[in-house]
Amino acid sequence: MRGQLVRVLRPPDDDELLGVRVPVMRELARRYRGLAREDVDVLLRSRVHEERFAGLLVLAEQVRTARGAERKALVDFYLARTDRVDNWDLVDGSAYVVLGPWLLDGPAAGSAEVPADGPSDSPADRTADRLEVLDELAGSAWLWDRRIAVVATLALIRAGRFEPTLRLVHRLRGDPEPLIHKASGWMLREIGRRDEQTLVDFLDRHVTELPRITVRYAVERLAPDARARFVRTRQGWVGNRIS
């Protein structure tokens, strides 16, 4: 198990892998969801990969049940420690479950985020202020911050709000890291599962701008003829540009 994890995760040399399975860590996180924040911080500082993962899962459990200012404090705690969220599995297991509930919240009671004329009735308006956090992450030099920004939008996708994801995918289309290309394609595929026409319209406009990996991930669930059309269009554009 440990050898397989090393091959899949390709961790840094100073990262220690124990080979603990994710379902086991999820069960531990549920059992210890009341862990003090300073103890969660100890887990996140560990060089043992699974201890960091467990700390993130505990944090996700706490965010799920927290409300208002307490949820915001947990989000701030996470954002201050993204340097410890340093592999794709840690990002993918935490970004949308830690940031997602907060992105979908209305402004916390008593928060400066509440407009002077009262909170908006529109879910999209209530979310808008918080999307700036994703923009900041997307502009980071740290690969994993950028992946956090993309993957966090899965919570919005599941709530039927696709525009933040589409905007980030387009913004990050020139990113040099394949792990960003894959995350972008994954999120586009998730949009397509819920609203295929939105995905098709986006690809019709931007397929020639997107990385090959993004397109291939995005079209996996489309009908074979649609999938082939977008792949051919992307390949044909690259061929024409080279020639």
Short mmCIF file of C-alpha atoms in Angstrom, two decimals:
data_model
loop_
_atom_site.label_atom_id
_atom_site.label_comp_id
_atom_site.label_asym_id
_atom_site.label_seq_id
_atom_site.Cartn_x
_atom_site.Cartn_y
_atom_site.Cartn_z
CA MET A 1 0.00 0.00 0.00
CA ARG A 2 2.74 2.45 0.91
CA GLY A 3 4.64 1.77 -2.32
CA GLN A 4 1.51 2.37 -4.36
CA LEU A 5 0.93 5.69 -2.57
CA VAL A 6 4.48 6.81 -3.28
CA ARG A 7 3.99 6.10 -6.99
CA VAL A 8 0.66 7.93 -7.12
CA LEU A 9 1.45 10.92 -4.89
CA ARG A 10 5.16 11.39 -5.65
CA PRO A 11 5.66 13.09 -2.28
CA PRO A 12 8.65 15.29 -1.35
CA ASP A 13 11.68 13.49 0.02
CA ASP A 14 10.93 14.63 3.58
CA ASP A 15 7.32 13.42 3.45
CA GLU A 16 6.66 10.23 5.41
CA LEU A 17 3.92 7.92 4.18
CA LEU A 18 2.37 5.30 6.45
CA GLY A 19 -0.04 3.74 3.98
CA VAL A 20 -3.23 4.45 5.96
CA ARG A 21 -6.34 4.27 3.79
CA VAL A 22 -8.55 7.33 3.37
CA PRO A 23 -11.74 5.69 4.78
CA VAL A 24 -9.84 4.98 7.99
CA MET A 25 -8.76 8.61 8.24
CA ARG A 26 -12.30 9.82 7.57
CA GLU A 27 -13.62 7.66 10.39
CA LEU A 28 -10.94 9.02 12.74
CA ALA A 29 -11.83 12.58 11.71
CA ARG A 30 -15.49 12.00 12.55
CA ARG A 31 -14.54 10.47 15.88
CA TYR A 32 -12.24 13.37 16.82
CA ARG A 33 -14.16 16.25 15.22
CA GLY A 34 -13.99 18.08 18.55
CA LEU A 35 -10.19 18.27 18.48
CA ALA A 36 -8.85 21.62 19.69
CA ARG A 37 -7.57 23.91 16.96
CA GLU A 38 -4.05 23.87 18.37
CA ASP A 39 -4.06 20.08 18.07
CA VAL A 40 -5.25 20.30 14.49
CA ASP A 41 -2.36 22.67 13.90
CA VAL A 42 0.06 20.07 15.30
CA LEU A 43 -1.30 17.53 12.80
CA LEU A 44 -0.92 19.98 9.93
CA ARG A 45 2.69 20.66 10.91
CA SER A 46 3.56 16.95 10.78
CA ARG A 47 5.78 15.56 8.04
CA VAL A 48 3.67 12.40 8.14
CA HIS A 49 1.39 12.71 5.14
CA GLU A 50 -1.57 10.95 6.71
CA GLU A 51 -1.40 13.10 9.83
CA ARG A 52 -1.74 16.23 7.72
CA PHE A 53 -4.61 14.61 5.82
CA ALA A 54 -6.33 13.66 9.08
CA GLY A 55 -5.95 17.22 10.35
CA LEU A 56 -7.60 18.56 7.21
CA LEU A 57 -10.45 16.07 7.52
CA VAL A 58 -11.03 17.11 11.14
CA LEU A 59 -11.09 20.73 9.99
CA ALA A 60 -13.65 19.83 7.32
CA GLU A 61 -15.84 18.16 9.94
CA GLN A 62 -15.66 21.27 12.10
CA VAL A 63 -16.51 23.59 9.19
CA ARG A 64 -19.50 21.42 8.31
CA THR A 65 -21.13 21.97 11.69
CA ALA A 66 -19.90 25.52 12.41
CA ARG A 67 -21.87 28.62 11.55
CA GLY A 68 -21.26 32.33 11.16
CA ALA A 69 -18.09 33.77 12.70
CA GLU A 70 -16.89 30.35 13.89
CA ARG A 71 -16.98 28.97 10.35
CA LYS A 72 -15.12 32.05 9.10
CA ALA A 73 -12.44 31.53 11.77
CA LEU A 74 -11.95 27.94 10.60
CA VAL A 75 -11.67 29.09 6.98
CA ASP A 76 -9.07 31.68 7.97
CA PHE A 77 -7.18 28.99 9.88
CA TYR A 78 -7.10 26.85 6.72
CA LEU A 79 -6.10 29.70 4.41
CA ALA A 80 -3.21 30.63 6.73
CA ARG A 81 -1.85 27.08 6.41
CA THR A 82 -2.13 26.21 2.73
CA ASP A 83 1.64 25.73 2.70
CA ARG A 84 0.89 22.47 4.53
CA VAL A 85 -1.69 21.42 1.93
CA ASP A 86 1.08 20.32 -0.36
CA ASN A 87 -0.13 17.46 -2.51
CA TRP A 88 -3.06 16.87 -4.81
CA ASP A 89 -4.85 14.45 -2.47
CA LEU A 90 -4.65 16.93 0.41
CA VAL A 91 -6.09 19.66 -1.80
CA ASP A 92 -8.80 17.49 -3.29
CA GLY A 93 -9.82 16.14 0.11
CA SER A 94 -10.11 19.54 1.75
CA ALA A 95 -10.63 22.49 -0.60
CA TYR A 96 -14.30 22.11 -1.45
CA VAL A 97 -15.34 20.78 1.97
CA VAL A 98 -13.51 23.47 3.97
CA LEU A 99 -13.99 26.50 1.73
CA GLY A 100 -17.18 25.33 0.03
CA PRO A 101 -19.67 25.75 2.91
CA TRP A 102 -18.30 29.23 3.60
CA LEU A 103 -18.48 30.22 -0.07
CA LEU A 104 -22.12 29.21 -0.06
CA ASP A 105 -22.94 31.01 3.20
CA GLY A 106 -24.50 34.40 3.50
CA PRO A 107 -22.36 36.97 5.34
CA ALA A 108 -21.78 36.10 8.98
CA ALA A 109 -23.93 37.92 11.48
CA GLY A 110 -22.25 41.12 12.61
CA SER A 111 -19.66 40.85 9.84
CA ALA A 112 -18.44 43.83 7.86
CA GLU A 113 -19.40 41.76 4.79
CA VAL A 114 -23.08 42.57 5.38
CA PRO A 115 -24.03 45.44 3.05
CA ALA A 116 -25.23 48.67 4.65
CA ASP A 117 -28.72 48.16 3.24
CA GLY A 118 -28.89 44.59 4.59
CA PRO A 119 -27.88 41.23 3.19
CA SER A 120 -28.87 40.43 -0.37
CA ASP A 121 -31.61 37.88 -1.02
CA SER A 122 -29.65 36.50 -3.96
CA PRO A 123 -27.36 33.51 -3.28
CA ALA A 124 -25.08 34.70 -6.07
CA ASP A 125 -24.76 38.14 -4.48
CA ARG A 126 -24.08 36.65 -1.06
CA THR A 127 -21.26 34.60 -2.57
CA ALA A 128 -19.65 37.36 -4.64
CA ASP A 129 -17.59 38.94 -1.87
CA ARG A 130 -16.03 35.61 -0.97
CA LEU A 131 -14.95 34.79 -4.51
CA GLU A 132 -12.13 37.28 -4.10
CA VAL A 133 -10.44 34.65 -1.92
CA LEU A 134 -10.43 32.26 -4.88
CA ASP A 135 -8.98 34.98 -7.10
CA GLU A 136 -6.16 35.53 -4.62
CA LEU A 137 -5.42 31.81 -4.48
CA ALA A 138 -5.53 31.55 -8.27
CA GLY A 139 -2.92 34.29 -8.50
CA SER A 140 -0.52 32.58 -6.10
CA ALA A 141 2.91 31.31 -7.13
CA TRP A 142 2.24 28.20 -4.99
CA LEU A 143 0.87 25.43 -7.21
CA TRP A 144 -1.35 24.04 -4.48
CA ASP A 145 -3.01 27.41 -3.79
CA ARG A 146 -4.05 27.53 -7.43
CA ARG A 147 -5.41 23.99 -7.30
CA ILE A 148 -7.28 24.84 -4.08
CA ALA A 149 -8.95 27.74 -5.92
CA VAL A 150 -10.17 25.48 -8.72
CA VAL A 151 -11.24 22.49 -6.61
CA ALA A 152 -13.02 24.67 -4.04
CA THR A 153 -15.54 25.59 -6.73
CA LEU A 154 -16.87 22.02 -6.69
CA ALA A 155 -19.13 23.13 -3.84
CA LEU A 156 -20.50 25.92 -6.04
CA ILE A 157 -20.96 23.54 -8.98
CA ARG A 158 -22.99 21.18 -6.79
CA ALA A 159 -25.18 24.16 -5.87
CA GLY A 160 -25.75 24.94 -9.55
CA ARG A 161 -23.40 27.97 -9.67
CA PHE A 162 -21.04 27.44 -12.58
CA GLU A 163 -19.73 30.90 -13.47
CA PRO A 164 -16.93 31.09 -10.84
CA THR A 165 -15.50 27.80 -12.11
CA LEU A 166 -15.71 28.82 -15.76
CA ARG A 167 -14.01 32.11 -14.97
CA LEU A 168 -11.16 30.43 -13.09
CA VAL A 169 -10.67 27.76 -15.75
CA HIS A 170 -10.36 30.45 -18.39
CA ARG A 171 -8.04 32.53 -16.23
CA LEU A 172 -5.74 29.57 -15.54
CA ARG A 173 -5.74 28.21 -19.09
CA GLY A 174 -2.10 29.23 -19.53
CA ASP A 175 -0.90 27.78 -16.23
CA PRO A 176 2.34 25.79 -16.67
CA GLU A 177 1.33 22.97 -14.29
CA PRO A 178 -0.46 19.85 -15.58
CA LEU A 179 -2.06 19.42 -12.14
CA ILE A 180 -3.93 22.67 -12.73
CA HIS A 181 -4.95 21.54 -16.23
CA LYS A 182 -6.32 18.29 -14.76
CA ALA A 183 -8.21 20.05 -11.96
CA SER A 184 -9.75 22.45 -14.49
CA GLY A 185 -10.87 19.58 -16.70
CA TRP A 186 -12.30 17.75 -13.70
CA MET A 187 -14.38 20.78 -12.70
CA LEU A 188 -15.61 21.27 -16.27
CA ARG A 189 -16.63 17.61 -16.36
CA GLU A 190 -18.56 18.13 -13.10
CA ILE A 191 -20.40 21.05 -14.69
CA GLY A 192 -21.22 18.87 -17.69
CA ARG A 193 -22.71 16.20 -15.43
CA ARG A 194 -25.23 18.76 -14.20
CA ASP A 195 -25.68 20.96 -17.26
CA GLU A 196 -24.17 19.56 -20.44
CA GLN A 197 -25.20 22.54 -22.53
CA THR A 198 -23.22 24.94 -20.32
CA LEU A 199 -20.12 22.79 -20.80
CA VAL A 200 -20.64 22.51 -24.56
CA ASP A 201 -21.17 26.27 -24.91
CA PHE A 202 -18.00 26.98 -22.93
CA LEU A 203 -15.96 24.55 -25.02
CA ASP A 204 -17.38 25.93 -28.26
CA ARG A 205 -16.04 29.33 -27.24
CA HIS A 206 -12.73 28.32 -25.68
CA VAL A 207 -11.64 24.82 -26.69
CA THR A 208 -8.71 26.10 -28.77
CA GLU A 209 -7.42 28.11 -25.80
CA LEU A 210 -7.49 25.29 -23.27
CA PRO A 211 -4.70 22.81 -22.51
CA ARG A 212 -5.09 19.40 -24.14
CA ILE A 213 -5.39 17.65 -20.76
CA THR A 214 -8.17 20.01 -19.68
CA VAL A 215 -10.17 19.27 -22.82
CA ARG A 216 -9.72 15.51 -22.51
CA TYR A 217 -10.84 15.50 -18.87
CA ALA A 218 -13.77 17.83 -19.60
CA VAL A 219 -15.28 15.78 -22.44
CA GLU A 220 -15.03 12.32 -20.85
CA ARG A 221 -18.77 12.06 -20.20
CA LEU A 222 -19.97 13.59 -23.46
CA ALA A 223 -21.40 11.47 -26.25
CA PRO A 224 -18.66 9.95 -28.46
CA ASP A 225 -19.35 12.25 -31.42
CA ALA A 226 -19.26 15.41 -29.27
CA ARG A 227 -16.16 14.19 -27.46
CA ALA A 228 -14.39 13.49 -30.74
CA ARG A 229 -15.38 16.87 -32.17
CA PHE A 230 -13.80 18.82 -29.34
CA VAL A 231 -10.64 16.70 -29.29
CA ARG A 232 -10.24 17.08 -33.08
CA THR A 233 -10.83 20.83 -32.88
CA ARG A 234 -8.20 21.19 -30.16
CA GLN A 235 -5.68 19.02 -32.03
CA GLY A 236 -6.37 20.71 -35.36
CA TRP A 237 -5.81 24.15 -33.90
CA VAL A 238 -2.47 23.10 -32.44
CA GLY A 239 -1.42 21.53 -35.74
CA ASN A 240 -2.32 24.64 -37.69
CA ARG A 241 -0.45 26.86 -35.24
CA ILE A 242 2.70 24.74 -35.51
CA SER A 243 2.60 24.59 -39.30
#
